[in-house]
CSV table of C-alpha atoms in Angstrom, one decimal:
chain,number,residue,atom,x,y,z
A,16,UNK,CA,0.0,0.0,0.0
A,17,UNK,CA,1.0,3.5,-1.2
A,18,UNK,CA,0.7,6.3,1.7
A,19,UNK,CA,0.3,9.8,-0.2
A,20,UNK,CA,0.6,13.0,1.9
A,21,UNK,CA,-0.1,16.1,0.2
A,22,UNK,CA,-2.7,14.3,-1.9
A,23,UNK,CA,-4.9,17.0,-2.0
A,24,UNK,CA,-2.3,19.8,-3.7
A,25,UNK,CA,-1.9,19.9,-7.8
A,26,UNK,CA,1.4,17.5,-7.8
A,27,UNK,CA,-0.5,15.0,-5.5
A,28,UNK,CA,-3.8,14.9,-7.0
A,29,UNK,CA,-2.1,14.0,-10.4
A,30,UNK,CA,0.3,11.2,-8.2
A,31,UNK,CA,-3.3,9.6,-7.0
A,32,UNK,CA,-4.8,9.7,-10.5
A,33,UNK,CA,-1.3,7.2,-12.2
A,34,UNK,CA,-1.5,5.4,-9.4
A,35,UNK,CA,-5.1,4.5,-9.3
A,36,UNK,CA,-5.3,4.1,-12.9
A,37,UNK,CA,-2.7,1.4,-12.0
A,38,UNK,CA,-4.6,0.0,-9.6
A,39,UNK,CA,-2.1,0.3,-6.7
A,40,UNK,CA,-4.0,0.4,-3.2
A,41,UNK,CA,-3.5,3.9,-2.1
A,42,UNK,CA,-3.9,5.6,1.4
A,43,UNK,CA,-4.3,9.3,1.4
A,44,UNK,CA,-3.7,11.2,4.6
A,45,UNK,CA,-5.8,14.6,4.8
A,46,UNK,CA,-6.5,17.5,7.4
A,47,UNK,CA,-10.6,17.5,6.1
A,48,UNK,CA,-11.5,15.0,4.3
A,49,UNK,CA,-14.7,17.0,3.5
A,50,UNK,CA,-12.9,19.1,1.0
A,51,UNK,CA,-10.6,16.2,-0.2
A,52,UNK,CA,-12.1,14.9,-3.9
A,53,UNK,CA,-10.1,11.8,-5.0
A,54,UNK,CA,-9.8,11.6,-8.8
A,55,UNK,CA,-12.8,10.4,-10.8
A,56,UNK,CA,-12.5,6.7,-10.2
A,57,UNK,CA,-9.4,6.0,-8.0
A,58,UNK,CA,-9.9,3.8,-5.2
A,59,UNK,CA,-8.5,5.3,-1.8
A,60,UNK,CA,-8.4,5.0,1.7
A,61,UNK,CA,-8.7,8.2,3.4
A,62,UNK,CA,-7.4,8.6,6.8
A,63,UNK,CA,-8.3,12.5,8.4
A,64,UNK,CA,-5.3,13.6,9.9
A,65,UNK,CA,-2.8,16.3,10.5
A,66,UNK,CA,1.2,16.1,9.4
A,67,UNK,CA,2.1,17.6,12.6
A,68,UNK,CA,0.4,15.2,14.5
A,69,UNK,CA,2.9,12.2,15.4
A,70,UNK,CA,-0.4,10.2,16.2
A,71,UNK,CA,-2.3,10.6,13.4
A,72,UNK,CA,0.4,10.2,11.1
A,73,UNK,CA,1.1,6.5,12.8
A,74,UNK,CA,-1.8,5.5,12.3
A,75,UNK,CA,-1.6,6.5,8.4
A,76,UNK,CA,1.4,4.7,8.3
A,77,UNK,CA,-0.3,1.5,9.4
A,78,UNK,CA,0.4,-1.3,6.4
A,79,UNK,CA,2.6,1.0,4.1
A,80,UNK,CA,5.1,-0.4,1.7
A,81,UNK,CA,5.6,3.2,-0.1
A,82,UNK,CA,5.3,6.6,1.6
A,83,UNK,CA,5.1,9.7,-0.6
A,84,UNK,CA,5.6,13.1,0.9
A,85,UNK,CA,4.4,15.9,-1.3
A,86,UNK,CA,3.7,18.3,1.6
A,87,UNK,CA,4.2,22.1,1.4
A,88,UNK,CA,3.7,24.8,3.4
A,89,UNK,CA,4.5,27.5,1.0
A,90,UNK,CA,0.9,27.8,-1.3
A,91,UNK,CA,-2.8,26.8,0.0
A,92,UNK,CA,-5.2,27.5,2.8
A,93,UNK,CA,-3.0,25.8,5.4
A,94,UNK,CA,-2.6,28.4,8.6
A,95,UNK,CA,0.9,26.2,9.3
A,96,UNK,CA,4.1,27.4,9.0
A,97,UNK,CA,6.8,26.2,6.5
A,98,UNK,CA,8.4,25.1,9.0
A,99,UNK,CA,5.7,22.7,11.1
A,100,UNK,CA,4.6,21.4,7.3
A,101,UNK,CA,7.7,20.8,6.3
A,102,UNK,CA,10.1,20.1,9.1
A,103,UNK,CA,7.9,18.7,11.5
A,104,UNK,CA,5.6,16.9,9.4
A,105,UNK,CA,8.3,15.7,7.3
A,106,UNK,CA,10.1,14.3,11.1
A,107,UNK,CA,6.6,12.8,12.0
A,108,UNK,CA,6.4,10.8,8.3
A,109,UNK,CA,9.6,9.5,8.4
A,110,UNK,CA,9.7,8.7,11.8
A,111,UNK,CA,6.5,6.3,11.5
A,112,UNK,CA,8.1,5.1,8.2
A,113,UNK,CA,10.7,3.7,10.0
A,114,UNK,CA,8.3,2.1,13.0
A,115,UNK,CA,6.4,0.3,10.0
A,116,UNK,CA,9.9,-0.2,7.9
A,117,UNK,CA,8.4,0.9,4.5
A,118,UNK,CA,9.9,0.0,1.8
A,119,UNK,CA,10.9,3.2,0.0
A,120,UNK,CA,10.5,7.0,1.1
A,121,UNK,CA,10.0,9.7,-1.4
A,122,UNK,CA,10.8,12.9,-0.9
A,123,UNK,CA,9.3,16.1,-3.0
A,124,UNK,CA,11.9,19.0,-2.3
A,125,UNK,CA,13.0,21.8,-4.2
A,126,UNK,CA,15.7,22.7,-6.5
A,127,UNK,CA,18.7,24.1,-4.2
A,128,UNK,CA,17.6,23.0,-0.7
A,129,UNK,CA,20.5,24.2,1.4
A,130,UNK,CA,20.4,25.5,5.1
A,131,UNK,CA,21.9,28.6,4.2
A,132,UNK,CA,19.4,29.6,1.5
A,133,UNK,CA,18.2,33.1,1.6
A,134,UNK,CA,14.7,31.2,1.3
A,135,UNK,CA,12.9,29.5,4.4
A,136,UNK,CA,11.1,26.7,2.0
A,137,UNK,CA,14.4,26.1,0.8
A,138,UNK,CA,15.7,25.6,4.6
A,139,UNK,CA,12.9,23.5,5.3
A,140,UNK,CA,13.4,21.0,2.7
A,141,UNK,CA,17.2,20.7,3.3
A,142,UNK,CA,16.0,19.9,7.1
A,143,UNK,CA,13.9,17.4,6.0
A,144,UNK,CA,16.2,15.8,3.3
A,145,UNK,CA,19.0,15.4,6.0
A,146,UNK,CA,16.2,13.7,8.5
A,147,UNK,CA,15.4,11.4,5.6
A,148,UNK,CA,19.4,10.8,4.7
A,149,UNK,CA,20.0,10.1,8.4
A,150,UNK,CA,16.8,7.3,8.9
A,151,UNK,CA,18.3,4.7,7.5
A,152,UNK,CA,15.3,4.1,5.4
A,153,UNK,CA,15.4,3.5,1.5
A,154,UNK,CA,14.6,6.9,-0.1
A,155,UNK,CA,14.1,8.9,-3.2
A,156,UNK,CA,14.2,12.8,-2.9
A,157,UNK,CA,13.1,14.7,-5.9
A,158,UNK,CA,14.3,18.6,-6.3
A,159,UNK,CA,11.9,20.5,-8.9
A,160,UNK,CA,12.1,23.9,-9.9
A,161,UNK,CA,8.8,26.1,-9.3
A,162,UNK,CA,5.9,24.7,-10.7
A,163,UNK,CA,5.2,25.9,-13.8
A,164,UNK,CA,1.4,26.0,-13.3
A,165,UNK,CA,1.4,27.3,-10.4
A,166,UNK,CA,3.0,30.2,-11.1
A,167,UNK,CA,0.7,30.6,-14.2
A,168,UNK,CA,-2.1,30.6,-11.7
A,169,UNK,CA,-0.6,33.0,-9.5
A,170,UNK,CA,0.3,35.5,-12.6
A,171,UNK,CA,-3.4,34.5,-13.9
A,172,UNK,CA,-4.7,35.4,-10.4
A,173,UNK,CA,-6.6,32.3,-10.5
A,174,UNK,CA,-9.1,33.5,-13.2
A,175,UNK,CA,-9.4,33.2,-16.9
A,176,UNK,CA,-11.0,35.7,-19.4
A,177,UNK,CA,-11.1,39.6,-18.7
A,178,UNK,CA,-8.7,39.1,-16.0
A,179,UNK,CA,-5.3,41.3,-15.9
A,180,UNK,CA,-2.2,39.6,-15.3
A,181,UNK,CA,-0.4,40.0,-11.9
A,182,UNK,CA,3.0,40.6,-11.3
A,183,UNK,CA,4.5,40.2,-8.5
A,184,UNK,CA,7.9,42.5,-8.1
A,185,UNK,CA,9.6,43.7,-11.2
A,186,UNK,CA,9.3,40.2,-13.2
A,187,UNK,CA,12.2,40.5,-14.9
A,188,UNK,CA,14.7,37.5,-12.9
A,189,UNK,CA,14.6,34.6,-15.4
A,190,UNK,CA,13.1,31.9,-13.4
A,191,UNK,CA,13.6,27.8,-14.3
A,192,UNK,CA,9.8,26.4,-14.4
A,193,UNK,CA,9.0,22.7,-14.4
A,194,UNK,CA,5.8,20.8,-15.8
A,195,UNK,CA,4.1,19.5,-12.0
A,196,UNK,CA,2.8,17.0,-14.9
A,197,UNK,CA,6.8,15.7,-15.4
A,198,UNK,CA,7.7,15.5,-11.8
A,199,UNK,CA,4.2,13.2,-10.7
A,200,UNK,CA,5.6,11.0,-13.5
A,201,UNK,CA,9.0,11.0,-12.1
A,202,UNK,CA,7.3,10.5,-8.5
A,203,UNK,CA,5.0,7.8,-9.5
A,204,UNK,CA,8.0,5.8,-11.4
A,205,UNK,CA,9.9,6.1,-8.1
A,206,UNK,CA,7.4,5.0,-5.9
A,207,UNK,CA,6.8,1.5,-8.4
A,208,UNK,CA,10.7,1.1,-8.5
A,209,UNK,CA,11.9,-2.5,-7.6
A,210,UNK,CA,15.6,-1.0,-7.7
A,211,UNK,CA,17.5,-1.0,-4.3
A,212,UNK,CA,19.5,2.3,-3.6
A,213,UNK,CA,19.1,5.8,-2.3
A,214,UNK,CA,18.4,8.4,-5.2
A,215,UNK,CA,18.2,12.5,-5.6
A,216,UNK,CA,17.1,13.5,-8.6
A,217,UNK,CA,16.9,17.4,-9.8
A,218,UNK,CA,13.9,17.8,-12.6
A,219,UNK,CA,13.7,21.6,-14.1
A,220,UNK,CA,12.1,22.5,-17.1
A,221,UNK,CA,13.4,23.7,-20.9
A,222,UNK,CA,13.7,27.3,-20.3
A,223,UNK,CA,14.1,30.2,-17.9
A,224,UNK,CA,11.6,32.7,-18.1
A,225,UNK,CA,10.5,35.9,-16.1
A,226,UNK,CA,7.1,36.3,-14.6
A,227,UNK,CA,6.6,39.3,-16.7
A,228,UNK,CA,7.2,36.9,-19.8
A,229,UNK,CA,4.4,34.3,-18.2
A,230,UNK,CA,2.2,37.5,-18.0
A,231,UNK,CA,2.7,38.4,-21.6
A,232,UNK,CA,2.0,34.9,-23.0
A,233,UNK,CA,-1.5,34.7,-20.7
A,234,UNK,CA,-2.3,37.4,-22.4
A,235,UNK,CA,-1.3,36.3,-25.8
A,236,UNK,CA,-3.2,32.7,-25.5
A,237,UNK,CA,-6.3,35.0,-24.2
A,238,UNK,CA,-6.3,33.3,-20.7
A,239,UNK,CA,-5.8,37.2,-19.3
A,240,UNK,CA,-6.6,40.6,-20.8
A,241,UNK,CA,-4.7,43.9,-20.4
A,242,UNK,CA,-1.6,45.2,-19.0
A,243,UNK,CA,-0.3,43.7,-16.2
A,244,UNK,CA,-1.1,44.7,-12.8
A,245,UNK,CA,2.7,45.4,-11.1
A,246,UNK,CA,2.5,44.6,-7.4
A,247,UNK,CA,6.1,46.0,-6.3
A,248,UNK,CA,8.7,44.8,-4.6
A,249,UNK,CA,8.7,47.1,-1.2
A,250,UNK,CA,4.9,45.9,-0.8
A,251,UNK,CA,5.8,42.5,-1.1
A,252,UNK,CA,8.6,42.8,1.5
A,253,UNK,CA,6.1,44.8,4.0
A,254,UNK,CA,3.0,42.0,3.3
A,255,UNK,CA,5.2,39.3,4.1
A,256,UNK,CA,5.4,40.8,7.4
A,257,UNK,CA,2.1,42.6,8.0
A,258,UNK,CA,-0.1,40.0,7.0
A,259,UNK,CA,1.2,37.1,8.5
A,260,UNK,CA,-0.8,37.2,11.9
A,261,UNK,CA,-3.9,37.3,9.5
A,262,UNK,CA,-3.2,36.0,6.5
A,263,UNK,CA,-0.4,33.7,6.7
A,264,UNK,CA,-0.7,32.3,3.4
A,265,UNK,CA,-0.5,35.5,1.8
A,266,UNK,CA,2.6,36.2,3.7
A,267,UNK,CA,4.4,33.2,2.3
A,268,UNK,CA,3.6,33.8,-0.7
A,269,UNK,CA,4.7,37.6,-0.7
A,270,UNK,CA,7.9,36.3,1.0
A,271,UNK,CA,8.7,33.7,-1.3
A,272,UNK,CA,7.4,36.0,-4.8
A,273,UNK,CA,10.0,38.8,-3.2
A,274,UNK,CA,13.1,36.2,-3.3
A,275,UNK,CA,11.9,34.9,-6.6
A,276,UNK,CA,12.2,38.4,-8.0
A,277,UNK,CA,16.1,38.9,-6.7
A,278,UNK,CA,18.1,35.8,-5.9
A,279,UNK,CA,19.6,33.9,-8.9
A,280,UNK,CA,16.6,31.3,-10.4
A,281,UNK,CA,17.9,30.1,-13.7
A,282,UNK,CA,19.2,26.6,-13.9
A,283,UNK,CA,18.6,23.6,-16.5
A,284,UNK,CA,16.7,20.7,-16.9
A,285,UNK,CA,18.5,18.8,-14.4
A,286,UNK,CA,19.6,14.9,-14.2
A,287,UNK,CA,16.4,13.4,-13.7
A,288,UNK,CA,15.6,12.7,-17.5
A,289,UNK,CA,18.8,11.4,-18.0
A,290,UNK,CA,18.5,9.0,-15.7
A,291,UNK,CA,15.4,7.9,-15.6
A,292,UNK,CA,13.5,6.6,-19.1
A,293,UNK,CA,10.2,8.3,-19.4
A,294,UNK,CA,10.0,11.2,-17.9
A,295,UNK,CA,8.8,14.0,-19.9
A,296,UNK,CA,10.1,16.8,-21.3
A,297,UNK,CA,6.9,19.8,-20.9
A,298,UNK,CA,7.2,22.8,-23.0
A,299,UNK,CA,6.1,26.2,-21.9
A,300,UNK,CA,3.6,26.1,-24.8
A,301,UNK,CA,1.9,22.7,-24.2
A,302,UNK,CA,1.4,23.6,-21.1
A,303,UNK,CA,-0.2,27.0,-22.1
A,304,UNK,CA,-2.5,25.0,-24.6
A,305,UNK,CA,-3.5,22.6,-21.7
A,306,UNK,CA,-5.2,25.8,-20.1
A,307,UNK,CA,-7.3,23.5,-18.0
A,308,UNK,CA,-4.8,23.2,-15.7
A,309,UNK,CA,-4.3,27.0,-15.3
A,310,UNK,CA,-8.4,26.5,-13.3
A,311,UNK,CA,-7.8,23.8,-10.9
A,312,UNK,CA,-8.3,25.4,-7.2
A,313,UNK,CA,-5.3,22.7,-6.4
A,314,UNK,CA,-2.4,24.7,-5.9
């Protein structure tokens, strides 16, 4: 059995939907399961629970060969921290792993996860890639670049149509995006491996491009209208601070958009692909023409 956390997000729900069609018994562990909609079809056990709870997660774990951890604490409706999500609930998944000795543990990180990264994501998955490294436990952790559609759907603002394009900061840095469709294949290929070792892939995408290019191409494909609404880069800097006691979403996001907007972001494709057979290459425009994706409220 497959344990999935962070099922509900746009990486995981795409991770259930391969698997199922597989027909690989799947456990999904969610904070409401009210608001959780498995893919049309798929078969899976839902267990309501928290990643921050050691308790609940244990009794997730019950039975798993596999555990996949696509937790984040950066984007969604989720009032935890990056560092509860992703430190502590990474510590409380791979700590019941090893009580039920799964087989493999996958890891979703990011691309340059170092403890001295300017970026507190970035920290947080280094923390929990050194947890993982030190468990003793057979594990697979997977680096990405932003996602591609997400970032579409934050320069989109979520909406299609009349819609103007949002920029946040000057959205000029040239920023490597990755297909969230090429990493769940990478992630579901890892998670069916029969192949002993430990593994860290890094996946990025074909091209660097700013925000201010994924604005202009929105509005080229018609998903937005109109010149781009600039949000700059001192009210970033002042929302990630002022609105985290209320909205600490937004705040995360305004940190991480500021960062995104000055630290170095270009890189390559990474070794993934060359690696491992299969995974795909996604252009920028394929994934513009599969605008679908830019509408999901899975983020």
């Amino acid at each position: 059995m497959i344990l999935i956390a962070g099922a509900g997000g746009r990486l995981g729900t795409l991770v259930v939907s391969d698997l199922a069609a597989g027909g690989h018994p799947l456990r999904v562990i969610v904070r409401d399961a009210s608001r959780y909609r498995p893919p049309a079809g798929a078969k899976v056990d839902v267990v309501v629970g928290d990643v921050t709870d050691a308790a609940a997660v244990d009794r997730a774990m019950t039975g798993a060969s596999v555990v996949i951890s696509a937790v984040h604490g950066l984007i969604g409706r989720g009032s935890h921290s990056i560092h509860e999500t992703d430190v502590v609930g990474n510590q409380n998944l791979i700590v019941a792993a090893q009580r039920a000795q799964v087989g493999r543990f996958v890891l979703l990180s990011v691309h340059g996860a170092s403890a001295t990264s300017p970026m507190e994501l970035t920290r947080a998955k280094f923390a929990a890639e050194r947890a993982l490294a030190g468990s003793g436990l057979a594990f697979t952790v997977i680096r990405p670049t932003a996602y591609l559609e997400t970032w579409l759907d934050v320069v989109a603002a979520g909406r299609a149509g009349t819609a103007r394009p949002r920029i946040l900061g000057n959205g000029t840095n040239p920023i490597n995006f990755v297909s969230v469709r090429d990493v769940a294949a990478l992630v579901v290929g890892e998670a069916l491996a029969t192949t002993a070792g430990n593994r860290v892939y890094e996946i990025g995408g074909p091209a660097n491009l700013a925000l201010g290019e994924l604005a202009r191409e929105l509005v080229a494909a018609g998903v937005c209208a109109g010149r781009s609404r600039r949000i700059p880069r001192r009210a970033l800097r002042a929302a990630s601070i002022v609105a985290r006691p209320f909205k600490p979403a937004a705040a995360r996001l305004a940190s991480a958009a500021y960062l995104m907007d000055t630290i170095p972001m270009a890189t390559g494709e990474g070794d993934a692909r060359a690696r491992v057979p299969g995974v795909p290459l996604t252009t920028f425009e394929h994934a513009l023409r599969a605008l679908d994706t830019l509408h999901s409220s899975q983020v």
